[in-house]
GROMACS .gro file of C-alpha atoms in nm:
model
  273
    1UNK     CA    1   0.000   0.000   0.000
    2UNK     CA    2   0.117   0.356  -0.091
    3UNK     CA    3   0.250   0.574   0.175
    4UNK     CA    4  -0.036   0.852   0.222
    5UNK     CA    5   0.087   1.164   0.039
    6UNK     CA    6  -0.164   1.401   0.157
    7UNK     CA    7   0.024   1.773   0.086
    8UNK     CA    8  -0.300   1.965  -0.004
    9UNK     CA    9  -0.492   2.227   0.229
   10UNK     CA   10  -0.866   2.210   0.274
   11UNK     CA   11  -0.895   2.565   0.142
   12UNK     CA   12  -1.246   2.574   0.292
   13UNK     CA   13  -1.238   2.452   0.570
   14UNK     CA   14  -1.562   2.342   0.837
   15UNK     CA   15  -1.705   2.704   0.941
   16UNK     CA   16  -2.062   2.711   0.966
   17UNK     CA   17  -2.092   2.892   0.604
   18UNK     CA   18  -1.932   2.549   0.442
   19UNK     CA   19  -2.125   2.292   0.627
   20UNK     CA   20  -2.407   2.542   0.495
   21UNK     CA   21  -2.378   2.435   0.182
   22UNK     CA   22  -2.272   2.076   0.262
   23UNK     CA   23  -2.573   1.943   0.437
   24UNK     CA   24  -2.785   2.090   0.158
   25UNK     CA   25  -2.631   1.843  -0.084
   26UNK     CA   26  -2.837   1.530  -0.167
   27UNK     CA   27  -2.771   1.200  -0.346
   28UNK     CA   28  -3.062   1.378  -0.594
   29UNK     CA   29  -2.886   1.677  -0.646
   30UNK     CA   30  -2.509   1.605  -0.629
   31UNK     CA   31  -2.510   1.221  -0.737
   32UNK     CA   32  -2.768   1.210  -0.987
   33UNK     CA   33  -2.547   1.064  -1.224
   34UNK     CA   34  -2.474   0.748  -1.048
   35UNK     CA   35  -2.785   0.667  -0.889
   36UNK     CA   36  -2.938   0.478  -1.184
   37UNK     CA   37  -2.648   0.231  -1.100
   38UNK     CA   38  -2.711   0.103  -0.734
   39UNK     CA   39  -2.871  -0.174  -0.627
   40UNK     CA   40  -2.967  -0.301  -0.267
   41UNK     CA   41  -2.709  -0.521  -0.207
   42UNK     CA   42  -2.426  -0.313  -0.254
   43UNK     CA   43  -2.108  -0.214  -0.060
   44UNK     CA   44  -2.019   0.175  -0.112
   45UNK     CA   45  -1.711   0.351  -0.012
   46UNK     CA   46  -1.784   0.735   0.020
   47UNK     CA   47  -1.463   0.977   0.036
   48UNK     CA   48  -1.485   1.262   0.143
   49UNK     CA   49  -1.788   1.225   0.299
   50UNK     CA   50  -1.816   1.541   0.505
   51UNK     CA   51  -2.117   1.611   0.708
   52UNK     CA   52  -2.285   1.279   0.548
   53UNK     CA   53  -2.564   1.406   0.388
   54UNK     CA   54  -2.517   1.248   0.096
   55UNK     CA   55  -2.385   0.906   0.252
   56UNK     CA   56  -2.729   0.873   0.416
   57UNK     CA   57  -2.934   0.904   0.138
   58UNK     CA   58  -2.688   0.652  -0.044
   59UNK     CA   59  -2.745   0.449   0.250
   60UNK     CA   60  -3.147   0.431   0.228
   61UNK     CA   61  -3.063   0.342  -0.183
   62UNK     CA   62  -2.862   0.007  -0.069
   63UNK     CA   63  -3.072  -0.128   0.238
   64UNK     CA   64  -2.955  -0.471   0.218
   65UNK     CA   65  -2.566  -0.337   0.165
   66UNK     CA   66  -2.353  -0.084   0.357
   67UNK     CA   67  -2.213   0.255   0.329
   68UNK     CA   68  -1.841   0.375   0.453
   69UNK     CA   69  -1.832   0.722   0.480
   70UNK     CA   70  -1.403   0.869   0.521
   71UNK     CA   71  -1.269   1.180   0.538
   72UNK     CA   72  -0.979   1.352   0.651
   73UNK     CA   73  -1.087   1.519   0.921
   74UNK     CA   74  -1.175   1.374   1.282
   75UNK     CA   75  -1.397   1.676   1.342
   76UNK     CA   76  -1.649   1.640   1.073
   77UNK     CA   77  -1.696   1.267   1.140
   78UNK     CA   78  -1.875   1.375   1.462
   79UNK     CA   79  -2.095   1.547   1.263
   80UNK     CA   80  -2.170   1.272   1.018
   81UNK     CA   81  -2.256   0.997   1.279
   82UNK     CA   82  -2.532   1.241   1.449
   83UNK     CA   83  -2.670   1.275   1.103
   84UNK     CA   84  -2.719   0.888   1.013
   85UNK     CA   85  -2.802   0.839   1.398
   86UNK     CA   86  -3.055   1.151   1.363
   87UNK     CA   87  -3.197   0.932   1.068
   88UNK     CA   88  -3.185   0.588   1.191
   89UNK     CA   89  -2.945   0.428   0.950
   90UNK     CA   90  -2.798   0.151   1.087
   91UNK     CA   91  -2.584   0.031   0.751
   92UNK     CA   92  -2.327   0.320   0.798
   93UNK     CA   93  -1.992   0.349   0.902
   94UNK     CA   94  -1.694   0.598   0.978
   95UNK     CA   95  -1.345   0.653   0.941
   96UNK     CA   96  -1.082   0.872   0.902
   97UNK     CA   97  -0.865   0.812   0.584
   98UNK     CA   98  -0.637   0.978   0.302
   99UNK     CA   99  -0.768   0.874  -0.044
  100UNK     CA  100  -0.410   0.862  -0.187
  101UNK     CA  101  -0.333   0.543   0.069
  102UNK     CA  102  -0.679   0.411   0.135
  103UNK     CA  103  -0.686   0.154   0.460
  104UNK     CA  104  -0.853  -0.106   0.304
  105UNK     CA  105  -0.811  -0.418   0.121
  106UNK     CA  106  -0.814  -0.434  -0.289
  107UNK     CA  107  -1.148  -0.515  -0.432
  108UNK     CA  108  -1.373  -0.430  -0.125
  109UNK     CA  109  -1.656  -0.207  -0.269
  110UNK     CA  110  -1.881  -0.273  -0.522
  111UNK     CA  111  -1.837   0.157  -0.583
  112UNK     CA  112  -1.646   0.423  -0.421
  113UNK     CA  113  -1.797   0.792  -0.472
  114UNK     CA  114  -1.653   1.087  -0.441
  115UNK     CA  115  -1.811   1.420  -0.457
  116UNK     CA  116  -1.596   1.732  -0.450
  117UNK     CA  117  -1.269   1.620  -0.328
  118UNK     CA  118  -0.997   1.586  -0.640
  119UNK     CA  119  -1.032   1.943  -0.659
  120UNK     CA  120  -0.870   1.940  -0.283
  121UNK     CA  121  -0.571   1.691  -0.316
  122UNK     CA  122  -0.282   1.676  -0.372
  123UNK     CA  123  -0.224   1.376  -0.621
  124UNK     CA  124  -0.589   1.360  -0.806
  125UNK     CA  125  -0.385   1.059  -1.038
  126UNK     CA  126  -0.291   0.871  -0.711
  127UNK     CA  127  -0.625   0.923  -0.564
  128UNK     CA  128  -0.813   0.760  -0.877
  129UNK     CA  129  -0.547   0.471  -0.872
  130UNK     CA  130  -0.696   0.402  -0.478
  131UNK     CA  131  -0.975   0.427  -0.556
  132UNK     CA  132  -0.978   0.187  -0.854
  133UNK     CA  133  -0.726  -0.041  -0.623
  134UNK     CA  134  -1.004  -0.087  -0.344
  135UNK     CA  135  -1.339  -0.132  -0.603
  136UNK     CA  136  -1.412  -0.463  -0.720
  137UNK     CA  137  -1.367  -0.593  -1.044
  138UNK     CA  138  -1.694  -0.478  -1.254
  139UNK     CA  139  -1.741  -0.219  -0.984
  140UNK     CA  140  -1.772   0.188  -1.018
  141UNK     CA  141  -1.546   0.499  -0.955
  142UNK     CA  142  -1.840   0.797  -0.901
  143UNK     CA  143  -1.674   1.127  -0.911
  144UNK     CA  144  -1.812   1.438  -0.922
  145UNK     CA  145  -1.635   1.828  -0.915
  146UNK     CA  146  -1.695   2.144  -0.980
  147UNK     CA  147  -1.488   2.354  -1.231
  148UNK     CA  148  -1.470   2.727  -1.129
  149UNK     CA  149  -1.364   2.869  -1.416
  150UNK     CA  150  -1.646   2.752  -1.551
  151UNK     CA  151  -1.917   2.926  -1.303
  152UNK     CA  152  -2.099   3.184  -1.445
  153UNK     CA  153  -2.336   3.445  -1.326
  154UNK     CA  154  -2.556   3.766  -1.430
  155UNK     CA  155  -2.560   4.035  -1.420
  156UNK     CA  156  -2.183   4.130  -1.483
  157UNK     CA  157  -2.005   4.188  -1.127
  158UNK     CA  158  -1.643   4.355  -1.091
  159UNK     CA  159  -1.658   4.225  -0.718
  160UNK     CA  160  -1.729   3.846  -0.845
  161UNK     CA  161  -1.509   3.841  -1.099
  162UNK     CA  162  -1.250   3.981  -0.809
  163UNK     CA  163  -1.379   3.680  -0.597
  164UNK     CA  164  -1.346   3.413  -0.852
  165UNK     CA  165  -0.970   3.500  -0.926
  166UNK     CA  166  -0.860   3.500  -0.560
  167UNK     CA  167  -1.070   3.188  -0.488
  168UNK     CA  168  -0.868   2.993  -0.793
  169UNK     CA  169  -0.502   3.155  -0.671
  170UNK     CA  170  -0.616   3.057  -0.330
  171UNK     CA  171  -0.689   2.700  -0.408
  172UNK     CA  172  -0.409   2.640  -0.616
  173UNK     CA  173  -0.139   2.812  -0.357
  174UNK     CA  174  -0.335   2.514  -0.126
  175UNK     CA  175  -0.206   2.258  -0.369
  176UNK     CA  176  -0.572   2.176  -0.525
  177UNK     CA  177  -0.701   2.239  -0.861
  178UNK     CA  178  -0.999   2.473  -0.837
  179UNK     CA  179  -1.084   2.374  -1.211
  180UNK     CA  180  -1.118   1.971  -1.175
  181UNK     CA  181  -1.440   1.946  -1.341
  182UNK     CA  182  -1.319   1.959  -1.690
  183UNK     CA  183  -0.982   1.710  -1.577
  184UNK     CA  184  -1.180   1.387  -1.438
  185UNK     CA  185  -1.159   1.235  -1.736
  186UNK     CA  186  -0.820   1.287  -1.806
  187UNK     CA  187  -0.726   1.203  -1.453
  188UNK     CA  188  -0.924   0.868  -1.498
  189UNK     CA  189  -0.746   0.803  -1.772
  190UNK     CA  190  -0.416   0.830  -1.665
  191UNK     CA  191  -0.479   0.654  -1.336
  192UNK     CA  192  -0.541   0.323  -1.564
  193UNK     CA  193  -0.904   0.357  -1.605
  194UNK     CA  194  -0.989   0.229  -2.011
  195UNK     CA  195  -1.405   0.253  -1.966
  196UNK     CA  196  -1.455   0.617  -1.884
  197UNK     CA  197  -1.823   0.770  -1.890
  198UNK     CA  198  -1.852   1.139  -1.857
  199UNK     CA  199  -2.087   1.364  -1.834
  200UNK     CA  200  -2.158   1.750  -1.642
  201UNK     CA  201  -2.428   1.831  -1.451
  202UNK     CA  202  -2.520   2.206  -1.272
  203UNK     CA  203  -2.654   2.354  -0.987
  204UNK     CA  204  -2.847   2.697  -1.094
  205UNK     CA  205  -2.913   2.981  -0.800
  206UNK     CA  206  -3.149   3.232  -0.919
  207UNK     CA  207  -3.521   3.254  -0.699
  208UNK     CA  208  -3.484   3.492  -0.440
  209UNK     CA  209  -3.441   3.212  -0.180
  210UNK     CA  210  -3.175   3.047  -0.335
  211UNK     CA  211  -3.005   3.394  -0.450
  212UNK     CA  212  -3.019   3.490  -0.061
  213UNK     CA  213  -2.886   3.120   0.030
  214UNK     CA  214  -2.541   3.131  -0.233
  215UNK     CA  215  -2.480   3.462  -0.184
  216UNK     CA  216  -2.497   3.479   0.178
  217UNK     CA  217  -2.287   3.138   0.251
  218UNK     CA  218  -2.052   3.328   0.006
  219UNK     CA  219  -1.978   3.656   0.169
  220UNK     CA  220  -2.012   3.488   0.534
  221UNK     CA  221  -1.752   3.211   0.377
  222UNK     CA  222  -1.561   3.526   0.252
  223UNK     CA  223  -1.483   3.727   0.523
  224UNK     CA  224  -1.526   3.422   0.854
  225UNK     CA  225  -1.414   3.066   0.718
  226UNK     CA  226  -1.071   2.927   0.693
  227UNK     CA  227  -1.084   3.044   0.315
  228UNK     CA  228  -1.035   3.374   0.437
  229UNK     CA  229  -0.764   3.302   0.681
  230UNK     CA  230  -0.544   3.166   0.430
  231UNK     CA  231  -0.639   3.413   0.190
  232UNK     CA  232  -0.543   3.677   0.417
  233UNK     CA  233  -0.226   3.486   0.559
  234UNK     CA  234  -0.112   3.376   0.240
  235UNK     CA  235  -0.070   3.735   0.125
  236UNK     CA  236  -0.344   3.688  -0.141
  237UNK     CA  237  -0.581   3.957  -0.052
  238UNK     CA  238  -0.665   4.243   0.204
  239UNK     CA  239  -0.958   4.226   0.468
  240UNK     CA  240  -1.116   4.521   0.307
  241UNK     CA  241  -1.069   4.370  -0.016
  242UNK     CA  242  -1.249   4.087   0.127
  243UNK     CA  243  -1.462   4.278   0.285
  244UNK     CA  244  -1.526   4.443  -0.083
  245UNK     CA  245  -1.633   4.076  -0.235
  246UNK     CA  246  -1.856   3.992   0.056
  247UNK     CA  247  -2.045   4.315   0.004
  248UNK     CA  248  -2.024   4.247  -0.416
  249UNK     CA  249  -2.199   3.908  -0.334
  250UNK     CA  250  -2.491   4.041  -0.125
  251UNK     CA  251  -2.547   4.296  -0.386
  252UNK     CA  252  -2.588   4.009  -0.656
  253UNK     CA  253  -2.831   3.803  -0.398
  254UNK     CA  254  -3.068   4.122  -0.407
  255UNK     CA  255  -3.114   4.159  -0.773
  256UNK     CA  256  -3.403   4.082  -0.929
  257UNK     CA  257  -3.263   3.920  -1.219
  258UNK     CA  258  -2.961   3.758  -1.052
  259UNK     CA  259  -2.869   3.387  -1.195
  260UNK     CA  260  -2.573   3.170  -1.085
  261UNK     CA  261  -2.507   2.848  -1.246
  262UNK     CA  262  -2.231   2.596  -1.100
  263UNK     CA  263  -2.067   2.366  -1.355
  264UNK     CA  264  -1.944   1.991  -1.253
  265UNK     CA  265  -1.767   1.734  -1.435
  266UNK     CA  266  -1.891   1.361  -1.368
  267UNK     CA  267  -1.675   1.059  -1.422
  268UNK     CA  268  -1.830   0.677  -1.416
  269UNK     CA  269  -1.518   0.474  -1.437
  270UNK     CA  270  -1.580   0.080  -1.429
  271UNK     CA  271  -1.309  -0.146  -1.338
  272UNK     CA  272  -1.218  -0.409  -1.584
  273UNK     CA  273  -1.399  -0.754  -1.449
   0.00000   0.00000   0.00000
């Protein structure tokens, strides 16, 4: 087994304006793409799993199977247990793991998912290779990412175009690629994969609920979350320049007409039976 080789940063971080967003993902709305694949019996492997919102509702799709949730940090796994606990899932485990040296045996899973975490390591190639080591032959590599560059929003904002280009130099300075989306298949390909599906997929912010969800999350993530300390620490940015893209991003939740559309790449990747 590899040695883990973990040299990435979480650029977000857990403040309350990430795990915002996390527990509103869904197995409907962030693993659509995968779900036509799962049957009851099946043994899923889910990095990065976060606050496991989307590892419970996995969980309900394979009641005669079982869901392992990892991720990288001890904190957040607190936070997943009360949420399959609060639900009554008893198929569900935890652990704490690196994805480039996964603790677990080859051929375990029947699929390992992944949603938003290439973009955040260091090795995206070594973590595909793991991933492919521990699925079983015939079995499926779900990963899904966003691409920043390719997020795009009306109307025209000088303050979100200011927060998109620190967001990407902050990433990268972190030792992630903010732009994965549009790599997963090339990734997949080089980490031995030959039977590739891909696909994208969006998430699209524009009633005045969801404009007041994004944007808010945004400027509170902006100016409060561990994004912003490295940003600041890092030397990338200012706090009142900070300050300046919080402010640009509640001024795009209030309009009228605002519309923000999130772009991911989707790899399927089946492992040669």
């Amino acid at each position: 087994m590899p040695e883990p080789r973990e040299t990435a940063v979480y650029t977000h971080g857990h403040h309350e304006s990430v795990l915002r967003s996390h527990t509103w993902r869904t197995a409907a709305n962030s693993a659509a793409y995968l779900l036509p694949s799962l049957k009851p019996h099946m043994r899923i492997l889910d990095v990065g799993c976060g606050p496991a919102t989307i590892t419970a509702d996995l969980a309900r799709l394979v009641p005669d199977g079982h869901v392992t949730g990892v991720d990288r940090a001890p904190e957040i796994l607190e936070r997943a247990r009360a949420t399959v606990a609060g639900q009554g899932l008893g198929n569900v485990d935890f652990a704490v793991a690196d994805v480039h040296a996964l603790d677990y045996p080859d051929d375990t899973f029947c699929v390992v998912h992944a949603h938003q975490v290439l973009q955040h390591v260091g090795d995206p190639v070594q973590a595909l290779r793991e991933m492919k080591r521990v699925v079983r032959p015939g079995g499926l590599v779900a990963v899904r990412d966003a691409d920043y560059a390719a997020m795009t929003w009306f109307p025209a904002s000088d303050g979100l175009d200011d927060w998109l280009d620190l967001y990407r130099r902050v990433a990268r300075a972190n030792g992630g690629e903010p732009d994965a989306g549009r790599r997963l298949k090339a990734w997949a390909l080089r980490a031995g994969f030959t039977d590739v599906t891909a696909s994208s997929a969006t998430w699209t912010f524009a009633t005045p609920d969801e404009r007041a969800w994004w944007s808010g999350l945004w400027a509170d993530r902006t100016t409060a979350s561990a994004y912003a300390e490295r940003a600041r620490q890092g030397g990338h940015t200012t706090e009142e320049r900070l300050r300046a893209v919080a402010d640009a991003w509640r001024e795009w939740g209030r309009r009228e007409d605002g519309w923000f559309s999130v772009l991911h790449g989707e790899i399927l990747c089946r492992k040669e039976a």
